[in-house]
């Protein structure tokens, strides 16, 4: 069974501080990992996916298969980064049902 | 391009009633998937339709059902509502769910009294 764990419900930092939102997964095959973000009063949207290996809004995430993690990082948090972040996993081999973590609320204080 | 549209946005029902929610995907998208979002459980997958066929189903009771029409619009139905069905129901579309990125609607917030 596939599982996604986001251990922090809430992460509170000050502007300019580094941010790391943790995501650990359990999956027996080769997963595809995503980070979705939901800003206040906006719909859920894709932030980044591991196969793109790109930086979006200063955020990066590296898939670590040894530690089965896909942590989201940003060196200097901004107030506009305050949002709900969801880590998601999609399997392979015919079953593409996505599994989402329970989400981490990031609050960036001025 | 217009985004994913869900109707109604809010609704209140009583236990035992049934409800139908609608989702219009982004033009050209053939895959529509549904999720239940609650504070305690996060997003849980309900089912996915592609070209009018249910391709995947999550672990929900048979009271939850759905369908997709030839124009890719989708509906989900919940019968015999229970208090625990109160949630935000999200619809997402993609060109094909195997392709990865999901485009979400704003959701339909259901309250069961």
mmCIF file of C-alpha atoms in Angstrom:
data_model
loop_
_atom_site.group_PDB
_atom_site.id
_atom_site.type_symbol
_atom_site.label_atom_id
_atom_site.label_comp_id
_atom_site.label_asym_id
_atom_site.label_seq_id
_atom_site.Cartn_x
_atom_site.Cartn_y
_atom_site.Cartn_z
ATOM 1 C CA UNK A 1 0.000 0.000 0.000
ATOM 2 C CA UNK A 2 1.184 3.515 -0.704
ATOM 3 C CA UNK A 3 1.333 6.073 2.057
ATOM 4 C CA UNK A 4 2.442 9.693 2.399
ATOM 5 C CA UNK A 5 3.341 11.168 5.763
ATOM 6 C CA UNK A 6 3.716 14.852 6.508
ATOM 7 C CA UNK A 7 4.759 14.868 10.153
ATOM 8 C CA UNK A 8 4.131 18.582 10.799
ATOM 9 C CA UNK A 9 0.594 19.952 10.827
ATOM 10 C CA UNK A 10 1.902 23.463 11.313
ATOM 11 C CA UNK A 11 5.212 25.134 10.564
ATOM 12 C CA UNK A 12 5.755 28.699 11.745
ATOM 13 C CA UNK A 13 8.810 30.730 10.675
ATOM 14 C CA UNK A 14 9.904 34.333 10.309
ATOM 15 C CA UNK A 15 10.456 36.046 6.989
ATOM 16 C CA UNK A 16 13.922 35.357 5.651
ATOM 17 C CA UNK A 17 14.362 32.117 7.592
ATOM 18 C CA UNK A 18 14.944 28.800 5.805
ATOM 19 C CA UNK A 19 11.976 26.506 5.411
ATOM 20 C CA UNK A 20 11.794 22.727 5.136
ATOM 21 C CA UNK A 21 8.457 20.936 4.869
ATOM 22 C CA UNK A 22 8.922 17.235 5.414
ATOM 23 C CA UNK A 23 7.371 14.460 3.355
ATOM 24 C CA UNK A 24 8.058 10.757 3.747
ATOM 25 C CA UNK A 25 6.484 8.084 1.622
ATOM 26 C CA UNK A 26 5.978 4.363 1.491
ATOM 27 C CA UNK A 27 5.747 2.668 -1.889
ATOM 28 C CA UNK A 28 7.227 -0.523 -3.201
ATOM 29 C CA UNK A 29 7.851 0.593 -6.767
ATOM 30 C CA UNK A 30 9.066 3.777 -8.443
ATOM 31 C CA UNK A 31 6.765 6.587 -7.393
ATOM 32 C CA UNK A 32 6.181 9.992 -8.818
ATOM 33 C CA UNK A 33 6.122 12.699 -6.169
ATOM 34 C CA UNK A 34 4.422 16.085 -6.206
ATOM 35 C CA UNK A 35 3.964 19.106 -4.000
ATOM 36 C CA UNK A 36 0.634 20.913 -4.226
ATOM 37 C CA UNK A 37 -0.087 24.252 -2.569
ATOM 38 C CA UNK A 38 -3.283 25.996 -1.541
ATOM 39 C CA UNK A 39 -3.053 29.718 -0.830
ATOM 40 C CA UNK A 40 -5.803 31.421 1.137
ATOM 41 C CA UNK A 41 -9.039 31.568 -0.852
ATOM 42 C CA UNK A 42 -7.426 29.906 -3.864
ATOM 43 C CA UNK A 43 -7.757 26.458 -5.308
ATOM 44 C CA UNK A 44 -5.250 23.675 -4.839
ATOM 45 C CA UNK A 45 -2.525 23.870 -7.469
ATOM 46 C CA UNK A 46 0.640 22.075 -8.429
ATOM 47 C CA UNK A 47 3.818 23.604 -7.050
ATOM 48 C CA UNK A 48 6.375 21.162 -8.383
ATOM 49 C CA UNK A 49 6.980 17.530 -9.308
ATOM 50 C CA UNK A 50 10.142 15.569 -8.822
ATOM 51 C CA UNK A 51 10.640 14.593 -12.446
ATOM 52 C CA UNK A 52 10.836 18.265 -13.452
ATOM 53 C CA UNK A 53 13.745 18.924 -11.117
ATOM 54 C CA UNK A 54 13.021 22.658 -11.284
ATOM 55 C CA UNK A 55 12.730 25.447 -8.745
ATOM 56 C CA UNK A 56 9.336 27.128 -8.463
ATOM 57 C CA UNK A 57 8.962 30.348 -6.443
ATOM 58 C CA UNK A 58 12.329 29.535 -4.878
ATOM 59 C CA UNK A 59 11.174 26.103 -3.671
ATOM 60 C CA UNK A 60 13.028 22.900 -4.484
ATOM 61 C CA UNK A 61 12.435 19.284 -3.577
ATOM 62 C CA UNK A 62 14.707 16.323 -4.098
ATOM 63 C CA UNK A 63 13.534 12.755 -4.162
ATOM 64 C CA UNK A 64 15.670 10.673 -1.801
ATOM 65 C CA UNK A 65 14.858 7.046 -2.528
ATOM 66 C CA UNK A 66 17.152 5.777 0.222
ATOM 67 C CA UNK A 67 15.320 7.748 2.892
ATOM 68 C CA UNK A 68 11.980 7.613 0.983
ATOM 69 C CA UNK A 69 11.603 11.346 1.397
ATOM 70 C CA UNK A 70 10.649 14.307 -0.750
ATOM 71 C CA UNK A 71 11.165 17.320 1.483
ATOM 72 C CA UNK A 72 10.269 20.792 0.200
ATOM 73 C CA UNK A 73 12.855 23.485 0.870
ATOM 74 C CA UNK A 74 13.285 27.214 0.455
ATOM 75 C CA UNK A 75 16.333 29.102 1.705
ATOM 76 C CA UNK A 76 14.549 32.371 2.535
ATOM 77 C CA UNK A 77 10.833 32.294 3.338
ATOM 78 C CA UNK A 78 8.547 35.121 2.229
ATOM 79 C CA UNK A 79 5.213 36.162 3.739
ATOM 80 C CA UNK A 80 3.449 35.204 0.505
ATOM 81 C CA UNK A 81 4.614 31.611 1.008
ATOM 82 C CA UNK A 82 2.062 31.236 3.808
ATOM 83 C CA UNK A 83 -0.255 28.471 2.600
ATOM 84 C CA UNK A 84 -1.254 24.844 3.015
ATOM 85 C CA UNK A 85 1.189 22.413 1.387
ATOM 86 C CA UNK A 86 0.337 18.853 0.387
ATOM 87 C CA UNK A 87 2.778 16.182 -0.628
ATOM 88 C CA UNK A 88 1.360 13.621 -3.062
ATOM 89 C CA UNK A 89 2.503 10.323 -4.479
ATOM 90 C CA UNK A 90 1.367 8.632 -7.629
ATOM 91 C CA UNK A 91 2.188 5.025 -8.260
ATOM 92 C CA UNK A 92 3.122 3.302 -11.450
ATOM 93 C CA UNK A 93 2.461 0.040 -13.199
ATOM 94 C CA UNK A 94 -1.180 0.609 -14.029
ATOM 95 C CA UNK A 95 -2.453 2.185 -10.840
ATOM 96 C CA UNK A 96 -2.301 5.932 -10.912
ATOM 97 C CA UNK A 97 -4.380 6.632 -7.850
ATOM 98 C CA UNK A 98 -2.752 9.583 -6.101
ATOM 99 C CA UNK A 99 -2.184 9.502 -2.364
ATOM 100 C CA UNK A 100 -1.978 12.795 -0.516
ATOM 101 C CA UNK A 101 -0.446 13.604 2.813
ATOM 102 C CA UNK A 102 -2.576 15.385 5.405
ATOM 103 C CA UNK A 103 -0.900 18.681 4.670
ATOM 104 C CA UNK A 104 1.330 21.169 6.463
ATOM 105 C CA UNK A 105 0.211 24.697 7.139
ATOM 106 C CA UNK A 106 3.122 27.105 6.668
ATOM 107 C CA UNK A 107 2.886 30.498 8.345
ATOM 108 C CA UNK A 108 5.569 33.058 7.600
ATOM 109 C CA UNK A 109 5.628 35.942 10.067
ATOM 110 C CA UNK A 110 6.855 39.429 9.068
ATOM 111 C CA UNK B 1 -8.887 28.543 -20.749
ATOM 112 C CA UNK B 2 -11.572 28.323 -18.110
ATOM 113 C CA UNK B 3 -10.612 26.344 -15.043
ATOM 114 C CA UNK B 4 -12.372 23.399 -13.466
ATOM 115 C CA UNK B 5 -15.867 24.411 -12.388
ATOM 116 C CA UNK B 6 -17.773 22.759 -9.592
ATOM 117 C CA UNK B 7 -21.393 23.292 -8.638
ATOM 118 C CA UNK B 8 -22.934 23.896 -6.243
ATOM 119 C CA UNK B 9 -20.262 25.588 -4.140
ATOM 120 C CA UNK B 10 -22.138 25.133 -0.872
ATOM 121 C CA UNK B 11 -25.010 22.952 0.187
ATOM 122 C CA UNK B 12 -26.693 21.770 3.339
ATOM 123 C CA UNK B 13 -28.488 18.468 3.576
ATOM 124 C CA UNK B 14 -29.953 16.342 6.342
ATOM 125 C CA UNK B 15 -29.124 12.770 7.215
ATOM 126 C CA UNK B 16 -30.681 10.225 4.896
ATOM 127 C CA UNK B 17 -30.931 12.572 1.929
ATOM 128 C CA UNK B 18 -28.917 12.219 -1.208
ATOM 129 C CA UNK B 19 -26.821 14.768 -3.072
ATOM 130 C CA UNK B 20 -25.431 15.210 -6.570
ATOM 131 C CA UNK B 21 -22.344 17.314 -7.265
ATOM 132 C CA UNK B 22 -21.219 18.435 -10.682
ATOM 133 C CA UNK B 23 -17.813 19.057 -12.212
ATOM 134 C CA UNK B 24 -16.916 20.588 -15.569
ATOM 135 C CA UNK B 25 -13.284 19.907 -16.473
ATOM 136 C CA UNK B 26 -10.907 22.096 -18.403
ATOM 137 C CA UNK B 27 -11.712 21.941 -22.088
ATOM 138 C CA UNK B 28 -9.896 19.032 -23.698
ATOM 139 C CA UNK B 29 -9.293 17.179 -20.446
ATOM 140 C CA UNK B 30 -10.730 13.670 -20.477
ATOM 141 C CA UNK B 31 -9.827 12.547 -16.974
ATOM 142 C CA UNK B 32 -11.857 13.665 -13.984
ATOM 143 C CA UNK B 33 -11.102 12.537 -10.457
ATOM 144 C CA UNK B 34 -12.911 13.245 -7.187
ATOM 145 C CA UNK B 35 -11.552 13.720 -3.673
ATOM 146 C CA UNK B 36 -12.998 14.173 -0.214
ATOM 147 C CA UNK B 37 -11.148 16.735 1.880
ATOM 148 C CA UNK B 38 -11.603 16.858 5.651
ATOM 149 C CA UNK B 39 -9.430 18.517 8.324
ATOM 150 C CA UNK B 40 -8.535 15.215 9.926
ATOM 151 C CA UNK B 41 -7.946 13.042 6.860
ATOM 152 C CA UNK B 42 -6.651 15.470 4.251
ATOM 153 C CA UNK B 43 -7.483 14.560 0.644
ATOM 154 C CA UNK B 44 -8.812 11.103 0.025
ATOM 155 C CA UNK B 45 -9.312 9.719 -3.466
ATOM 156 C CA UNK B 46 -12.882 8.758 -4.354
ATOM 157 C CA UNK B 47 -12.790 7.736 -8.022
ATOM 158 C CA UNK B 48 -11.515 8.638 -11.450
ATOM 159 C CA UNK B 49 -13.256 8.658 -14.789
ATOM 160 C CA UNK B 50 -11.719 8.684 -18.233
ATOM 161 C CA UNK B 51 -13.768 8.708 -21.427
ATOM 162 C CA UNK B 52 -16.959 7.867 -19.522
ATOM 163 C CA UNK B 53 -15.391 4.833 -17.807
ATOM 164 C CA UNK B 54 -14.482 4.519 -14.165
ATOM 165 C CA UNK B 55 -10.804 3.613 -14.155
ATOM 166 C CA UNK B 56 -10.012 3.713 -10.472
ATOM 167 C CA UNK B 57 -11.977 3.696 -7.252
ATOM 168 C CA UNK B 58 -10.936 4.596 -3.754
ATOM 169 C CA UNK B 59 -11.899 2.957 -0.508
ATOM 170 C CA UNK B 60 -15.345 4.464 0.008
ATOM 171 C CA UNK B 61 -18.694 2.724 0.525
ATOM 172 C CA UNK B 62 -21.090 2.084 -2.319
ATOM 173 C CA UNK B 63 -23.164 5.095 -1.265
ATOM 174 C CA UNK B 64 -20.599 7.128 -3.179
ATOM 175 C CA UNK B 65 -20.961 6.838 -6.922
ATOM 176 C CA UNK B 66 -20.185 8.841 -9.995
ATOM 177 C CA UNK B 67 -20.395 9.034 -13.710
ATOM 178 C CA UNK B 68 -18.930 10.890 -16.624
ATOM 179 C CA UNK B 69 -20.716 12.141 -19.696
ATOM 180 C CA UNK B 70 -19.550 12.223 -23.298
ATOM 181 C CA UNK B 71 -18.530 15.879 -22.931
ATOM 182 C CA UNK B 72 -16.245 14.843 -20.002
ATOM 183 C CA UNK B 73 -18.431 16.581 -17.416
ATOM 184 C CA UNK B 74 -18.765 14.441 -14.322
ATOM 185 C CA UNK B 75 -21.178 14.048 -11.454
ATOM 186 C CA UNK B 76 -20.809 12.347 -8.142
ATOM 187 C CA UNK B 77 -23.688 11.190 -6.002
ATOM 188 C CA UNK B 78 -23.838 10.374 -2.327
ATOM 189 C CA UNK B 79 -26.941 8.551 -1.144
ATOM 190 C CA UNK B 80 -28.261 8.093 2.377
ATOM 191 C CA UNK B 81 -26.119 10.912 3.736
ATOM 192 C CA UNK B 82 -24.422 10.533 7.098
ATOM 193 C CA UNK B 83 -23.036 13.237 9.379
ATOM 194 C CA UNK B 84 -19.526 12.024 8.561
ATOM 195 C CA UNK B 85 -20.012 12.869 4.892
ATOM 196 C CA UNK B 86 -19.673 16.560 5.717
ATOM 197 C CA UNK B 87 -16.594 17.632 3.800
ATOM 198 C CA UNK B 88 -15.211 19.624 0.911
ATOM 199 C CA UNK B 89 -15.510 17.579 -2.263
ATOM 200 C CA UNK B 90 -12.871 18.438 -4.827
ATOM 201 C CA UNK B 91 -12.849 17.597 -8.474
ATOM 202 C CA UNK B 92 -9.675 17.587 -10.554
ATOM 203 C CA UNK B 93 -9.151 17.239 -14.252
ATOM 204 C CA UNK B 94 -6.177 16.302 -16.369
ATOM 205 C CA UNK B 95 -5.530 15.373 -19.948
ATOM 206 C CA UNK B 96 -4.946 11.911 -18.558
ATOM 207 C CA UNK B 97 -4.400 11.096 -14.894
ATOM 208 C CA UNK B 98 -1.370 9.093 -15.930
ATOM 209 C CA UNK B 99 0.162 12.346 -17.137
ATOM 210 C CA UNK B 100 0.638 13.653 -13.640
ATOM 211 C CA UNK B 101 -0.572 17.172 -12.979
ATOM 212 C CA UNK B 102 -4.058 17.606 -11.608
ATOM 213 C CA UNK B 103 -6.054 20.832 -12.027
ATOM 214 C CA UNK B 104 -8.454 21.315 -9.153
ATOM 215 C CA UNK B 105 -11.776 23.045 -8.865
ATOM 216 C CA UNK B 106 -12.731 25.198 -5.887
ATOM 217 C CA UNK B 107 -14.806 22.414 -4.406
ATOM 218 C CA UNK B 108 -18.326 21.811 -3.183
ATOM 219 C CA UNK B 109 -18.707 22.168 0.562
ATOM 220 C CA UNK B 110 -21.309 19.749 1.871
ATOM 221 C CA UNK B 111 -22.731 20.042 5.357
ATOM 222 C CA UNK B 112 -24.903 17.219 6.635
ATOM 223 C CA UNK B 113 -27.146 18.043 9.599
#
